[in-house]
Amino acid sequence: MLREELARRGVPMPQAKTAAEWEAMRGDVLTLMQKEVYGIRPPKPDRVTYTDVTTWEEEEVFMSGIHDKYRIQVEVELSGRKASFAFHMGIPRTMEPCPAFVSLSFYPDIVNPYQPAEEILDRGFAVASICYGEVTKDDGNFADNFADLIYGGRERGPEDPGKIMIWAWTASLVMDYLMTREEIDHDHIAVIGHSRLGKTALVTGAFDERFAYVISNDSGCGGAAVSRGKGGETIEKIIARFPFWFCLNYQKYVGREDEMPFDQNWLLSLIAPRKLLVASASEDLWADPNSEYLGAFAAGEISKLYGRGFAGPDRFPEPGDRFYYGDVTYHQRAGKHYLSRNDWNLYMDYILRDMGR
Ligand code: GCU
């Protein structure tokens, strides 16, 4: 049924029948997604320094003293320019290296409405939380902090990165740091984000293969949802309000989804053979759960070349559907656009089970 729906909408599927065929075309897909949607990923910085700037007060009151708290200042140099941001990190005191989240966050504090940090740490996960607005503001100003680092005052060209790509790139700088911490299990690090930051999590994971799990919560348009035939937000609507999230080239697809030589399932496919978790909320029609489900379903075709592919049934989802233990998984929480405690717990259940715990 969903294969017919994809065909009816005209969603293109990458033409790869084996993992080797997919790997032969993967580099071109990465290029396509950069040039047409998110912009070219910035180069490796010339220099990055990480400084622990945690204050004694921050440490002292954190989570009843059973977990450790850090604030790490990241200073980056590129082509003679500098930019910096600080991220917050909680690490549970466990005997073994722990799985971790790189969390793209709307808030500066590690404990916030979308992030039940105490419960995350209590379940044995570390969390490194980046406040996206500290990296570069969520607006059309490309002279701000990391946008300035990358642009150096020049005009935006058609393939230059939008803000999503810039936020995603800094998530990889946090990943570099986590790789130096021996309390962290480097093979079990997830990137997670909600909504616009769910889009950002997908871009982060597509380009950085060190992430074993990529979690997109209610990411919708320009995220997990296929653009063709999508309800709620369309490319036209997202470009009208948030043109700065994408590269300028993307604007040529306003009202012309059918002309795209790809769809969002191509971005999702880049995550294979690693684990992709897509989630929707039943009342989030702006993001359009059915189109998010179709994106995950279609990405499962590439994932299947390596392993289990998509685990959900061949029909549109319903609230409460939980389709675990595929390499691409999906769940639909009843309710509104939100990253809830329930969502987090399901993601943690999945990761722990995947780790055999
Ligand atoms: C707007 C936008 C969405 C985005 C959402 C969010 O609704 O249209 O694309 O996902 O904001 O980030 O909350």
PDB file of N, CA and C in Angstrom, residues 2 22 111 115 154 170 225 240 247 330:
ATOM      1  N   LEU A   2       1.884   1.324   0.901  1.00  0.00           N
ATOM      2  CA  LEU A   2       2.692   2.548   0.966  1.00  0.00           C
ATOM      3  C   LEU A   2       3.628   2.695  -0.231  1.00  0.00           C
ATOM      4  N   TRP A  22      24.584   1.235  -3.337  1.00  0.00           N
ATOM      5  CA  TRP A  22      24.247   2.445  -2.569  1.00  0.00           C
ATOM      6  C   TRP A  22      25.518   3.199  -2.173  1.00  0.00           C
ATOM      7  N   VAL A 111      18.527  21.218  31.951  1.00  0.00           N
ATOM      8  CA  VAL A 111      17.190  20.801  32.390  1.00  0.00           C
ATOM      9  C   VAL A 111      16.217  21.791  31.775  1.00  0.00           C
ATOM     10  N   GLN A 115      13.613  18.435  27.876  1.00  0.00           N
ATOM     11  CA  GLN A 115      14.752  17.581  28.218  1.00  0.00           C
ATOM     12  C   GLN A 115      14.759  17.213  29.697  1.00  0.00           C
ATOM     13  N   ARG A 154      30.943  37.794   3.588  1.00  0.00           N
ATOM     14  CA  ARG A 154      30.550  37.803   2.168  1.00  0.00           C
ATOM     15  C   ARG A 154      29.060  37.516   2.023  1.00  0.00           C
ATOM     16  N   THR A 170      28.260  22.298  14.118  1.00  0.00           N
ATOM     17  CA  THR A 170      28.790  22.483  15.479  1.00  0.00           C
ATOM     18  C   THR A 170      28.466  21.274  16.367  1.00  0.00           C
ATOM     19  N   ALA A 225       9.778  14.262   6.790  1.00  0.00           N
ATOM     20  CA  ALA A 225       8.599  14.122   5.917  1.00  0.00           C
ATOM     21  C   ALA A 225       8.979  14.248   4.443  1.00  0.00           C
ATOM     22  N   ALA A 240       8.837  30.880   3.036  1.00  0.00           N
ATOM     23  CA  ALA A 240       8.259  32.204   3.311  1.00  0.00           C
ATOM     24  C   ALA A 240       8.676  32.705   4.700  1.00  0.00           C
ATOM     25  N   CYS A 247      19.851  26.509   2.040  1.00  0.00           N
ATOM     26  CA  CYS A 247      20.624  27.288   1.069  1.00  0.00           C
ATOM     27  C   CYS A 247      19.649  27.972   0.107  1.00  0.00           C
ATOM     28  N   TYR A 330       9.860   3.905  14.041  1.00  0.00           N
ATOM     29  CA  TYR A 330       8.916   5.023  14.061  1.00  0.00           C
ATOM     30  C   TYR A 330       8.007   4.880  15.260  1.00  0.00           C
TER      31      TYR A 330
END
